[in-house]
Tab-separated table of C-alpha atoms and ligand atoms in Angstrom:
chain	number	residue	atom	x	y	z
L	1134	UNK	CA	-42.336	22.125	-16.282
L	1135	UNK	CA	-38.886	24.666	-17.226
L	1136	UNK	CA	-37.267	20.882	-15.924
L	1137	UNK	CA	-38.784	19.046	-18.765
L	1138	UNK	CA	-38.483	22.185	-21.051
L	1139	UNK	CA	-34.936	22.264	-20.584
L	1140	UNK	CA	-34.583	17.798	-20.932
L	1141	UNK	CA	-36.315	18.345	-24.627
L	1142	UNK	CA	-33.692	20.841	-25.964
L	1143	UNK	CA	-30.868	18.813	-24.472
L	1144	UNK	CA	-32.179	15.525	-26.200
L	1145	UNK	CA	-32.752	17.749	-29.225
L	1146	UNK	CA	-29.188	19.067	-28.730
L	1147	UNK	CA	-27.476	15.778	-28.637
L	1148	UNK	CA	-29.348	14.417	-31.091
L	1149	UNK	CA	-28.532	16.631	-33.799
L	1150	UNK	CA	-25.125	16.792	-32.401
L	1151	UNK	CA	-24.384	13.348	-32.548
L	1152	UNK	CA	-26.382	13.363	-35.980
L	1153	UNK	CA	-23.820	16.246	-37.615
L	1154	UNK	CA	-20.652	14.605	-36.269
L	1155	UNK	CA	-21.370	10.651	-37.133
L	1156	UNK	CA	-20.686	9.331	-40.350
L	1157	UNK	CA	-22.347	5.733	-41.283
L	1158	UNK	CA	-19.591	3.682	-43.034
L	1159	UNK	CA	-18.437	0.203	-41.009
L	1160	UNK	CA	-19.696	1.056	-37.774
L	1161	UNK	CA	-22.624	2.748	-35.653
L	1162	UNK	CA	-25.267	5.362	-37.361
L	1163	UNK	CA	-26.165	8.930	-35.691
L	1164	UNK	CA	-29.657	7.635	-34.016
L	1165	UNK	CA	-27.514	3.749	-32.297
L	1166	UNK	CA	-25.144	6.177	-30.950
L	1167	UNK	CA	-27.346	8.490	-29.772
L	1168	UNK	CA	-30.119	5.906	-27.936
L	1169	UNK	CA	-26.851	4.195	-26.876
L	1170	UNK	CA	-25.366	7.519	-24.951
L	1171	UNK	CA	-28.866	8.032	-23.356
L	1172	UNK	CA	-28.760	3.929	-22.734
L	1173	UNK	CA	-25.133	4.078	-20.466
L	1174	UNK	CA	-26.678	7.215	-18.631
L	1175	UNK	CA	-29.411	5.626	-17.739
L	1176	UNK	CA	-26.904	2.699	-16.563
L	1177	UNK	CA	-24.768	4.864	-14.979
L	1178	UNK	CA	-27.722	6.263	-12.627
L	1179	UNK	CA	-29.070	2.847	-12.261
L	1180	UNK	CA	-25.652	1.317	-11.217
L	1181	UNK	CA	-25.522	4.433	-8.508
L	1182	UNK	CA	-29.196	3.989	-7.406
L	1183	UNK	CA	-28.957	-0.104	-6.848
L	1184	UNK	CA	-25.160	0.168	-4.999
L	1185	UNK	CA	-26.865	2.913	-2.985
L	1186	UNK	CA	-29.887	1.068	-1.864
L	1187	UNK	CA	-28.400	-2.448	-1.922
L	1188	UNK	CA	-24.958	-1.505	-0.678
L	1189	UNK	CA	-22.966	-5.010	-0.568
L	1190	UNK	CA	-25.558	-7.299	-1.923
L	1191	UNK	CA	-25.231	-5.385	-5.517
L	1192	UNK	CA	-21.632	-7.077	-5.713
L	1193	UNK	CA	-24.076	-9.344	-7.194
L	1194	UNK	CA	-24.540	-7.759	-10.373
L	1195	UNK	CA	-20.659	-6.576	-10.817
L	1196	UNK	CA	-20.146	-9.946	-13.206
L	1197	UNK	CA	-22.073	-7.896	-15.863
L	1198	UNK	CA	-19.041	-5.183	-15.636
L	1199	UNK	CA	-16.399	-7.431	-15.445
L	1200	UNK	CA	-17.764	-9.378	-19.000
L	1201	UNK	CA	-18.236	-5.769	-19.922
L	1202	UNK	CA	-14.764	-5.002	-19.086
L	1203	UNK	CA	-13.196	-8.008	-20.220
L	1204	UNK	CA	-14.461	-8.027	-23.583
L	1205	UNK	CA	-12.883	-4.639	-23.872
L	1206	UNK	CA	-9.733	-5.494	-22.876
L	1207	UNK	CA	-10.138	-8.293	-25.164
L	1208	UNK	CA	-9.761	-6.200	-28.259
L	1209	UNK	CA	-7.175	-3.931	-26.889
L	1210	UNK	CA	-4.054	-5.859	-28.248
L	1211	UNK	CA	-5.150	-6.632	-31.654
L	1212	UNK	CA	-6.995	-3.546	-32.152
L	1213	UNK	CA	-4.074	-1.551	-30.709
L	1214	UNK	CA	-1.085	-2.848	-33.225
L	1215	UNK	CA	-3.227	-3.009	-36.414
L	1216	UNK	CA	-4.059	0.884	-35.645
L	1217	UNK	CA	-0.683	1.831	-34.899
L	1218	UNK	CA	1.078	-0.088	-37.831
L	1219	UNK	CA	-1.843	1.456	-40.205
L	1220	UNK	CA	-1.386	5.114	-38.812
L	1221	UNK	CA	2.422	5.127	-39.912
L	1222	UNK	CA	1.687	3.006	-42.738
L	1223	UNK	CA	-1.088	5.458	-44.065
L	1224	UNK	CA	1.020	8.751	-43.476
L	1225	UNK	CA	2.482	8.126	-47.075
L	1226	UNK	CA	5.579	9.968	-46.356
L	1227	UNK	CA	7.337	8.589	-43.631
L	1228	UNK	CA	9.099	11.734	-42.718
L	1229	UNK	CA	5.672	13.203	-41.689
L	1230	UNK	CA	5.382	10.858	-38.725
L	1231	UNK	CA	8.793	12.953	-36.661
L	1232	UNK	CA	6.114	16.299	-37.114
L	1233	UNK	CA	3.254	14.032	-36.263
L	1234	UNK	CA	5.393	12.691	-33.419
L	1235	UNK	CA	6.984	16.345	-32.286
L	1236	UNK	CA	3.130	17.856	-32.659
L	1237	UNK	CA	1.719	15.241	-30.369
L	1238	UNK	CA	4.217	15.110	-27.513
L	1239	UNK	CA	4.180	19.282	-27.588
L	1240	UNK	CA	0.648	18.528	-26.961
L	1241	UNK	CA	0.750	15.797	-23.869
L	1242	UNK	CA	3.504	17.484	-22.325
L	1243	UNK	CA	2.360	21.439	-22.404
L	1244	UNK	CA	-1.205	19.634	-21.066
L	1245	UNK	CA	-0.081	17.880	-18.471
L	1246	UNK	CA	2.248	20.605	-17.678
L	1247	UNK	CA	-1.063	22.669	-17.314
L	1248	UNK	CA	-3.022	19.376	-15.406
L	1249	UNK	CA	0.092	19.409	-12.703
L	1250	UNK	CA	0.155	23.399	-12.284
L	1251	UNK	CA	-4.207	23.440	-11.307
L	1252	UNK	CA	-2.951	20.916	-8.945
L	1253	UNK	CA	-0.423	22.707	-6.825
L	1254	UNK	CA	-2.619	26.278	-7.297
L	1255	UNK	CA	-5.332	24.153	-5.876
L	1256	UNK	CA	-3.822	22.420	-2.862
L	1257	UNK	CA	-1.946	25.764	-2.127
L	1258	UNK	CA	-5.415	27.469	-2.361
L	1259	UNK	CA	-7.542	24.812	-0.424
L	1260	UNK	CA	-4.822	23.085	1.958
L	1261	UNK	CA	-6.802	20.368	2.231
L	1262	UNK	CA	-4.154	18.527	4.550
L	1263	UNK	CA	-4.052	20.913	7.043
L	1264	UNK	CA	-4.993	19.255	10.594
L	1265	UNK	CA	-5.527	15.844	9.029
L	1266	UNK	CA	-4.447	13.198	12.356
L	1267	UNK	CA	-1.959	10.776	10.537
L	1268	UNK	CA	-1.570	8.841	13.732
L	1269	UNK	CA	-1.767	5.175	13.615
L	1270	UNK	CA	-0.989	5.035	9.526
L	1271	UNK	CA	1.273	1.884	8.268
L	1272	UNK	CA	3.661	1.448	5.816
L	1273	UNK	CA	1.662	0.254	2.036
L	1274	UNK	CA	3.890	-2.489	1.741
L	1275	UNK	CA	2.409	-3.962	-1.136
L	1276	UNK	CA	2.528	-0.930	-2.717
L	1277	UNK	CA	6.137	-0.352	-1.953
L	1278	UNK	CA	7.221	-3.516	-3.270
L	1279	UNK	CA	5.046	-3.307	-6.432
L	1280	UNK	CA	6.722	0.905	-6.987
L	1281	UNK	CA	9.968	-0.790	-6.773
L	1282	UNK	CA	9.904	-2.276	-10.042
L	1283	UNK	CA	8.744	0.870	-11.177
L	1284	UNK	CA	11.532	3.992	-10.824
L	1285	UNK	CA	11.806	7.005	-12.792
L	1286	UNK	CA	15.064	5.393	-14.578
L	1287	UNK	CA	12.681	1.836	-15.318
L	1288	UNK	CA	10.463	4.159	-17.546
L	1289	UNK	CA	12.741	4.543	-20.016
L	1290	UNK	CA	13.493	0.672	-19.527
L	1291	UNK	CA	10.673	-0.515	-19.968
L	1292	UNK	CA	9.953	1.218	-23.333
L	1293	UNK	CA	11.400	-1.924	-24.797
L	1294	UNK	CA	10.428	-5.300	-23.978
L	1295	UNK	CA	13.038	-8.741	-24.872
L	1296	UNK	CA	9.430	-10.425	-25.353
L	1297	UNK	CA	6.704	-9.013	-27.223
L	1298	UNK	CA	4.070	-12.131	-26.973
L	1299	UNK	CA	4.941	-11.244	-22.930
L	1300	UNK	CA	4.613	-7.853	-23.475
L	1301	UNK	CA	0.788	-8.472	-24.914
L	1302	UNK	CA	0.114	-11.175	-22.318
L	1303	UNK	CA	0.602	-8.403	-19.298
L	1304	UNK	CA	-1.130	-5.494	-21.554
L	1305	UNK	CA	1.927	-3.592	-21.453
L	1306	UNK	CA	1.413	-1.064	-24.165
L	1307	UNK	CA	4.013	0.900	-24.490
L	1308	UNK	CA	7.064	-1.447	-25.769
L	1309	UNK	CA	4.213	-2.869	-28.666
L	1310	UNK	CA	3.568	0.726	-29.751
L	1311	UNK	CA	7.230	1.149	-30.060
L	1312	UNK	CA	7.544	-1.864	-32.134
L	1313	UNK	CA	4.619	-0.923	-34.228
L	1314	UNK	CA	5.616	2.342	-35.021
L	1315	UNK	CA	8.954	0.588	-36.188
L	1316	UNK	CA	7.392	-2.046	-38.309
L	1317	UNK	CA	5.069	0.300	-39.988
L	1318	UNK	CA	7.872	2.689	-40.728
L	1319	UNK	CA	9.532	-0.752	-42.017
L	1320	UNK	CA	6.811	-1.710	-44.027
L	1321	UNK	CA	6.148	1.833	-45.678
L	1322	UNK	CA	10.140	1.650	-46.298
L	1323	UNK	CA	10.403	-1.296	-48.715
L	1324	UNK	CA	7.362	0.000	-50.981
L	1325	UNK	CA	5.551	-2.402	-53.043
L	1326	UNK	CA	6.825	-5.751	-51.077
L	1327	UNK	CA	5.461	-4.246	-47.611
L	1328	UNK	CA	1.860	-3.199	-49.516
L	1329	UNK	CA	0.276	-6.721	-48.545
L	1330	UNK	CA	1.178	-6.713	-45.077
L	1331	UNK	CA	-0.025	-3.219	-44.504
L	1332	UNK	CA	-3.111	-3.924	-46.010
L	1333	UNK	CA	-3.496	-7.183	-43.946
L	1334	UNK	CA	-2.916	-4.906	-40.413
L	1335	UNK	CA	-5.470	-2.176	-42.302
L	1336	UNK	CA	-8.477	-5.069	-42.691
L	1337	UNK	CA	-7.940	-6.900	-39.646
L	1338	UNK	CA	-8.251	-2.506	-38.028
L	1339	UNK	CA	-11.636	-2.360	-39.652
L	1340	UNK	CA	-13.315	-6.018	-38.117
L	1341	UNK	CA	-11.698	-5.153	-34.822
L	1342	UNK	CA	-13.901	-1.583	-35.059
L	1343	UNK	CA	-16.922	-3.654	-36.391
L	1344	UNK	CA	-16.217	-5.804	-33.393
L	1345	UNK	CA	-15.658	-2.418	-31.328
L	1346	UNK	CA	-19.028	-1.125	-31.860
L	1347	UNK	CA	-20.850	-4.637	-30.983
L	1348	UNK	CA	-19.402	-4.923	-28.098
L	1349	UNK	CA	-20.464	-1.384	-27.771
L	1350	UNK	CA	-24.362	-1.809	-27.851
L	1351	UNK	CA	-23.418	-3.883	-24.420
L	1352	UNK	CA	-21.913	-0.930	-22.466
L	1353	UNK	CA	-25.297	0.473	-20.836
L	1354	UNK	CA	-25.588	-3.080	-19.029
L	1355	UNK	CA	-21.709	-3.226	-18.812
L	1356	UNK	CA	-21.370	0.527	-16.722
L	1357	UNK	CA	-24.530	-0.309	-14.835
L	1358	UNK	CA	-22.753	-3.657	-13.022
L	1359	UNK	CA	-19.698	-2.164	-12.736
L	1360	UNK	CA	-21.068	1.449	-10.647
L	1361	UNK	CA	-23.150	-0.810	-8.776
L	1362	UNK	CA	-20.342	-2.842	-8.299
L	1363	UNK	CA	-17.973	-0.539	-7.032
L	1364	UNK	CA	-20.551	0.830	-4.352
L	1365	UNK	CA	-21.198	-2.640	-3.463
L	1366	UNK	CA	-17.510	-3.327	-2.695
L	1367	UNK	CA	-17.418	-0.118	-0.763
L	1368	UNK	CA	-20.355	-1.702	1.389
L	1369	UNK	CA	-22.975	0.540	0.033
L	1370	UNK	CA	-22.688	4.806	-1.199
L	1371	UNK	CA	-23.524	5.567	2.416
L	1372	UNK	CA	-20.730	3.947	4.109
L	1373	UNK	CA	-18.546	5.471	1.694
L	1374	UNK	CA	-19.552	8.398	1.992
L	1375	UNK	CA	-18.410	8.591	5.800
L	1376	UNK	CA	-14.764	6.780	4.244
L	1377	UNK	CA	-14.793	10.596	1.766
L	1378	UNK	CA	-15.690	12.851	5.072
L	1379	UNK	CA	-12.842	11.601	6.532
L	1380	UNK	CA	-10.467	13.440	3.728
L	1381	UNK	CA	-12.969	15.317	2.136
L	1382	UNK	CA	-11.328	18.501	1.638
L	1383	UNK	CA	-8.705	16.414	-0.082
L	1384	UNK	CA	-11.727	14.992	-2.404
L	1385	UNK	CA	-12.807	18.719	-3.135
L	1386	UNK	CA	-9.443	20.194	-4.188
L	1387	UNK	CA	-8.792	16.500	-6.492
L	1388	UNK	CA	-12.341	16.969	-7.957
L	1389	UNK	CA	-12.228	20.771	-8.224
L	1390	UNK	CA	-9.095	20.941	-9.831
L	1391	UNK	CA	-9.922	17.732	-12.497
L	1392	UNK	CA	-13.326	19.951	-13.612
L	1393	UNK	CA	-10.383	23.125	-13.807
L	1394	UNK	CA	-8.904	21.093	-16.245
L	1395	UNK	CA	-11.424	19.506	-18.075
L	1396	UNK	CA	-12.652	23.201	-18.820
L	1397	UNK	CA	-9.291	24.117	-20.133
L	1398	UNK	CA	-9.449	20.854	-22.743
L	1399	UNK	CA	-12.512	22.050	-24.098
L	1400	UNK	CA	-11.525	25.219	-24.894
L	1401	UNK	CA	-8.287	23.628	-26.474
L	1402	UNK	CA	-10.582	21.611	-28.016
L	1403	UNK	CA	-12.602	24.664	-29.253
L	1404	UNK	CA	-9.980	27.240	-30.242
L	1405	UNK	CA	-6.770	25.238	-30.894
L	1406	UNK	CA	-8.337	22.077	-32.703
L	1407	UNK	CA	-11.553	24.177	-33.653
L	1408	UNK	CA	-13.874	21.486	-32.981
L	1409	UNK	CA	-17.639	21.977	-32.227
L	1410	UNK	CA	-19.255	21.509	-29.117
L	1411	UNK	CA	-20.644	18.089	-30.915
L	1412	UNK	CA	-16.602	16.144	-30.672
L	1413	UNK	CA	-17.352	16.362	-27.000
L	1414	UNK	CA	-20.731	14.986	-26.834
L	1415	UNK	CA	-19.191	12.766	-29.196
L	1416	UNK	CA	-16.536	11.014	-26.726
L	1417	UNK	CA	-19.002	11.203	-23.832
L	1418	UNK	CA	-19.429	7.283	-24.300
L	1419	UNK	CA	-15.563	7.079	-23.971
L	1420	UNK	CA	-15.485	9.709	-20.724
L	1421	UNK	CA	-18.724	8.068	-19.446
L	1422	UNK	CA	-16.748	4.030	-19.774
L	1423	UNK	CA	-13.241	5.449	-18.699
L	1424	UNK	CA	-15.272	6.400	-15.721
L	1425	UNK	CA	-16.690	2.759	-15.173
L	1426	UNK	CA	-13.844	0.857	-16.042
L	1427	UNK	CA	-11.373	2.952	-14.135
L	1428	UNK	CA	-8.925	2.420	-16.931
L	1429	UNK	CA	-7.793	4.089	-20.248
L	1430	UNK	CA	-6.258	0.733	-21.677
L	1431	UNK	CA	-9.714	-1.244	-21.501
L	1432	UNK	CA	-11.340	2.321	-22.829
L	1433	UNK	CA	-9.131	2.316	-25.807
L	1434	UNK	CA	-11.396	0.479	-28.228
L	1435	UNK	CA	-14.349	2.676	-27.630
L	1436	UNK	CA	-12.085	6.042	-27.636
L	1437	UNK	CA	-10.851	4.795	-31.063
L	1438	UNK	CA	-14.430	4.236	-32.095
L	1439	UNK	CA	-16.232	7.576	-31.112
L	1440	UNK	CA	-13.049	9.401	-32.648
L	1441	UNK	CA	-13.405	7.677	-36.009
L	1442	UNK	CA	-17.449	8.827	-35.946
L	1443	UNK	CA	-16.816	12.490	-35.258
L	1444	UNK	CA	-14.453	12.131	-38.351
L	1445	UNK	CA	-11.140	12.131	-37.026
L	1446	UNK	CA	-8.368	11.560	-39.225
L	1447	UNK	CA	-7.368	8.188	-39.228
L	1448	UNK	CA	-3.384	9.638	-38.884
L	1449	UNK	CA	-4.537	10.988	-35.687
L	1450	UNK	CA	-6.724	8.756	-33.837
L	1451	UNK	CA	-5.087	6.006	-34.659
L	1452	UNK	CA	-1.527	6.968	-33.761
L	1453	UNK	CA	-2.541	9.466	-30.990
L	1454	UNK	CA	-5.155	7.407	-29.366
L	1455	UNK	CA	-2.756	4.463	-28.365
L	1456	UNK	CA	-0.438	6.268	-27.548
L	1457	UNK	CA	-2.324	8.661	-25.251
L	1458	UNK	CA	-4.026	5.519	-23.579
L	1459	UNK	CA	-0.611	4.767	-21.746
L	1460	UNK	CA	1.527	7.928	-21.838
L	1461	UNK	CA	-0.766	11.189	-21.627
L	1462	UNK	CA	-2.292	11.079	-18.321
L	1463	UNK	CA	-3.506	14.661	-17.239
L	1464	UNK	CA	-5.466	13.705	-14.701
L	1465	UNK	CA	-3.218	11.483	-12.714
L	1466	UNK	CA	-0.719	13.848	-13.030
L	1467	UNK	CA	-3.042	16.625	-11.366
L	1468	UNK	CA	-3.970	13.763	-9.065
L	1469	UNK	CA	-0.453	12.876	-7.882
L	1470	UNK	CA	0.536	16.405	-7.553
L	1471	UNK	CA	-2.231	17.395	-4.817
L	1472	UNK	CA	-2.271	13.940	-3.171
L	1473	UNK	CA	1.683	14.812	-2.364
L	1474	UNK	CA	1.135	18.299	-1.104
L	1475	UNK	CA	-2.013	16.627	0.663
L	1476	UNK	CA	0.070	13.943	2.698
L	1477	UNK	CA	3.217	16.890	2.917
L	1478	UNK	CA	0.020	19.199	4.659
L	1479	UNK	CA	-0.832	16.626	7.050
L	1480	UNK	CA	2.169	15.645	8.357
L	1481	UNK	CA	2.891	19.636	8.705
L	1482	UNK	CA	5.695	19.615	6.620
L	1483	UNK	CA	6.639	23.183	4.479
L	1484	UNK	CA	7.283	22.466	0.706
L	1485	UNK	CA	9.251	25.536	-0.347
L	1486	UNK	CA	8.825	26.450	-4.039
L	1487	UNK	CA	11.906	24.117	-5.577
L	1488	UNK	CA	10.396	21.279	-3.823
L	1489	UNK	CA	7.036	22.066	-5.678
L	1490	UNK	CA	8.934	22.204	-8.379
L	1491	UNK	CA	10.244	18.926	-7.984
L	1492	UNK	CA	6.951	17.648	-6.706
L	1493	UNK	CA	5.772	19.004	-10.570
L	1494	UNK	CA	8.856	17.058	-12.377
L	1495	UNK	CA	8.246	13.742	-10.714
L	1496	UNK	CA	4.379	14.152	-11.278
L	1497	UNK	CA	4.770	14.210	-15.022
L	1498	UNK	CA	7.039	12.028	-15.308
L	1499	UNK	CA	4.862	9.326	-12.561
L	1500	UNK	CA	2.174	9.924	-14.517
L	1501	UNK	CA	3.614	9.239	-17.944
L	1502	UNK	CA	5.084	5.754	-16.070
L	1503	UNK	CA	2.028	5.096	-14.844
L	1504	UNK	CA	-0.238	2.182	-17.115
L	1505	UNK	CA	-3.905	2.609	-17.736
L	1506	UNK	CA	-5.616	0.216	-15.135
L	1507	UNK	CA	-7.503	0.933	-12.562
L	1508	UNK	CA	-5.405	3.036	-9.664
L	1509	UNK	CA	-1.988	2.425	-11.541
L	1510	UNK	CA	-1.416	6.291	-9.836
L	1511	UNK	CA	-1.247	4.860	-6.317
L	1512	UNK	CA	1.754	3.158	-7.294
L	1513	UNK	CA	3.752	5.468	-8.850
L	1514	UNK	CA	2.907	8.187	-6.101
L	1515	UNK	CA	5.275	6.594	-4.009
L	1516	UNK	CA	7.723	7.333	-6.499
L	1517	UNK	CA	6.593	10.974	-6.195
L	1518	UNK	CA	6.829	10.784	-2.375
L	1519	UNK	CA	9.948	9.343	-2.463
L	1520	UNK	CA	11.930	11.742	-4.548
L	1521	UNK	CA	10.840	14.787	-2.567
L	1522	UNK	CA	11.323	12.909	0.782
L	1523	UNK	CA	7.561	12.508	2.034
L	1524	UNK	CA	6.412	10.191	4.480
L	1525	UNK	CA	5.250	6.649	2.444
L	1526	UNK	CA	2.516	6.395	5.001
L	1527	UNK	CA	0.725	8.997	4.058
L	1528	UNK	CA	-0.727	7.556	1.127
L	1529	UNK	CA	-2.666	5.006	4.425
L	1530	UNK	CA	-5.006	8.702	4.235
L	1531	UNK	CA	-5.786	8.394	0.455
L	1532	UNK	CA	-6.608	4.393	-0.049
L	1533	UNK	CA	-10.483	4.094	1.311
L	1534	UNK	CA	-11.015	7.277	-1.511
L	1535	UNK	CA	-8.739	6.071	-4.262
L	1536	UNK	CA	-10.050	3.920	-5.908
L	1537	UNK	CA	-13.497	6.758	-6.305
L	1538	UNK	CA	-11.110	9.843	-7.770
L	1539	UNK	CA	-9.477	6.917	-9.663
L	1540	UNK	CA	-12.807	7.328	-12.031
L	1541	UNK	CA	-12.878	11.177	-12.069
L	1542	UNK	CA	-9.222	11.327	-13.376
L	1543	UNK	CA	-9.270	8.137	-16.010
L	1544	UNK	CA	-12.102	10.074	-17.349
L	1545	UNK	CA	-9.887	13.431	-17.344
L	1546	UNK	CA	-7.383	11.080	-19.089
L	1547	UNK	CA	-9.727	10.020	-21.492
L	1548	UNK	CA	-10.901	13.100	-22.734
L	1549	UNK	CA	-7.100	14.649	-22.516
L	1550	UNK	CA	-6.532	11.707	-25.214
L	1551	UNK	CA	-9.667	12.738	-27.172
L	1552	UNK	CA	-8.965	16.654	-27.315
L	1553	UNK	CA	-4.848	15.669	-28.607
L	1554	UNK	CA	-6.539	13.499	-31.177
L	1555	UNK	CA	-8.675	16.829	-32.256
L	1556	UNK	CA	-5.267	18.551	-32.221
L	1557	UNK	CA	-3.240	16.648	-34.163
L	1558	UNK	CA	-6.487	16.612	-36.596
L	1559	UNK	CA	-6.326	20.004	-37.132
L	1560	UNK	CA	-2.207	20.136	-37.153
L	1561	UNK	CA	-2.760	17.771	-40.330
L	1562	UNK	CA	-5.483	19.420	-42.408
L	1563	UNK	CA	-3.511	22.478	-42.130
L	1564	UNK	CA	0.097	21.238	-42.447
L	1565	UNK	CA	-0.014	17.882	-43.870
L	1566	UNK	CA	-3.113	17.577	-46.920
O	492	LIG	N1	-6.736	4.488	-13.789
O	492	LIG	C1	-5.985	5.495	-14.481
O	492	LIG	C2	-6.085	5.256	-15.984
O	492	LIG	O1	-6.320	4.159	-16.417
O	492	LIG	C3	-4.559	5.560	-14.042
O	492	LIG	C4	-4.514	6.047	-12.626
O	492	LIG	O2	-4.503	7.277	-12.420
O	492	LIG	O3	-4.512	5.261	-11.693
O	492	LIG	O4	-5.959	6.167	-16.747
């Protein structure tokens, strides 16, 4: 009876939550997004309920995720260059975009900085590693080869690509925000000749965010085959289940410290960007897909889309959001940080503080490197183990349990975009209008 008691004033909650913070021009009105939250939740517990019961045979429904996910991705390029290039162009004064800029990399790096230090407390506090056997584990040689192309020093490399049409094709983000940033700075530079092109990028922004929330009213059925998928692949929930036992102190300290942080963002998001309880409800379509899809890139479009109907400044969602999709990765970085002093526990090795410190340095900066697809962190980890002189075998312990925290921190990732979008939000009401 309290049960059903406490389900009405939730509904009533979100409903008038979502109701406040949605606005109705060009896309979805209070009531769609509200059914259509309660619609993925419903797929979410469906998708876990079918790969429970029907362990591998639900692989059979994972086509309706994968057209889910490809559709998303779908939009992601297009979408993507057309916000960027409108964000600088709209700023007015181009000057404004180095405080925009300086505001919103303060913000990613003093959060991750805060992801990566619950990380280390946690694993110090837990030591999940402690008495883990790590007899009989090979070296990831796929994984080694595919970190090689991937140093510290490549970062910075590959911030620029010689072929942009390539760049799209592989869905590597960060070289086309780069460019975009510089042709919207060039377009807002030669005044009235750059006017029609910026207004071409601005309307073909608004049909990709009609297209956005279509594509939208097919997430419930597109989160449902993809959870039952990913049981089914894992050969039903109670199979894996035995596969998290196995490490599952290391599971508790990842998942303990993620919910540490995603605390910490919603106070940010209520006393630094002042926003209601509502923005998060808000993005929970965006956490709720990022933890589906496993990836912030194919999440973008929706992220985009739930910021723009809680009223987000266009500025900020549409220059942070991209951005944030590839570069601000909070939970990976928390992620990479405990799975090193994990693997460094188990093979009974003493990090002294400096080498935390280093493990903390090459955390952020694998995490920054690291793209938004799904496990993208198990590759740079090796780039984390290998700087501070860890066994690459190790990581043998953390692959049957990846590709499950994989969800938990996309969604951390997700949200960490969000709650810098609500940042820079506030930074430009107060400092900008
Ligand atoms: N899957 C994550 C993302 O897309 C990256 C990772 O941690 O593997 O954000």
């Amino acid at each position: 009876m309290r049960l059903a008691v406490l389900g009405a004033a939730v509904y009533r909650y979100i409903r008038t939550a979502l109701a406040r913070h949605t606005t109705h021009t060009g896309s979805m009105n209070s009531r769609h997004s509200f059914y259509l939250l309660i619609f993925i939740i419903i797929g979410v517990i469906a998708g876990l309920i079918v790969g429970w019961y029907w362990g591998a045979a639900a692989t059979g429904v994972a086509w309706l995720g994968k057209l889910f996910l490809n559709t998303l991705s779908m939009l992601v390029i297009p979408l993507l260059v057309s916000a960027v290039i409108t964000g600088v162009t709209s700023l007015g004064d181009v000057r404004q975009l180095g405080r925009l800029s300086g505001i919103t990399i303060s913000y990613y790096l003093i959060t991750v900085a805060i992801a990566v230090l619950i990380g280390l407390i946690m694993v110090n506090i837990i030591q999940p590693g402690v008495g883990v056997s790590t007899v009989g584990l090979a070296q990831p040689d796929e994984l080694l080869i595919a970190a090689q192309e991937k140093g510290i020093g490549d970062i910075l490399l590959s911030m620029v690509a010689p072929n942009l049409i390539a760049a799209a094709a592989e869905t590597n983000l960060l070289p086309l925000i780069l460019w975009s940033v510089a042709f919207g700075i060039a377009l807002a530079s030669i005044g009235d000749k750059g006017k029609p092109a910026a207004r071409f990028f601005e309307s073909l922004n608004e049909g990709m965010m009609l297209l956005v929330s279509w594509v939208m009213y097919f997430a419930p059925i597109g989160v449902f085959g993809l959870i039952a998928g990913m049981f089914g692949a894992a050969g039903s929930a109670q199979a894996f289940m035995e596969k998290i036992a196995a490490v599952g102190l290391h599971v508790v300290t990842v998942l303990s410290g993620l919910t540490i942080h995603f605390i910490i963002l919603i106070l940010i998001m209520l006393f630094v960007a002042r926003q209601p309880i509502s923005y998060f409800v808000g993005m929970l379509r965006a956490i709720v897909t990022a933890f589906a899809t496993a990836s912030s890139t194919a999440t973008l479009p929706i992220t985009i889309q739930c910021a723009k109907e809680s009223n987000i400044d266009e500025r900020a969602r549409r220059f942070v959001l991209p951005l944030g999709s590839t570069v601000n990765m909070d939970g990976t970085a928390l992620y990479e940080a405990a799975a090193a002093m994990f693997i460094a526990q188990a093979y009974n090795l003493q990090l002294d503080l400096g080498q935390q410190a280093i493990i903390f340095i090459s955390a952020t900066l694998a995490a920054i490197g690291a793209a938004g697809i799904p496990q993208a962190g198990l590759v740079t980890m090796i780039i984390v183990l290998q700087v501070v002189g860890l066994p690459v075998e190790g990581i043998g312990l953390l692959l049957a349990v990846d590709w499950f925290l994989d969800r938990f921190r996309t969604a951390t990732n997700v949200w960490g975009d969000a709650v810098g979008a609500a940042v820079v939000h506030r930074y430009l009401q107060k400092h900008i209008d």
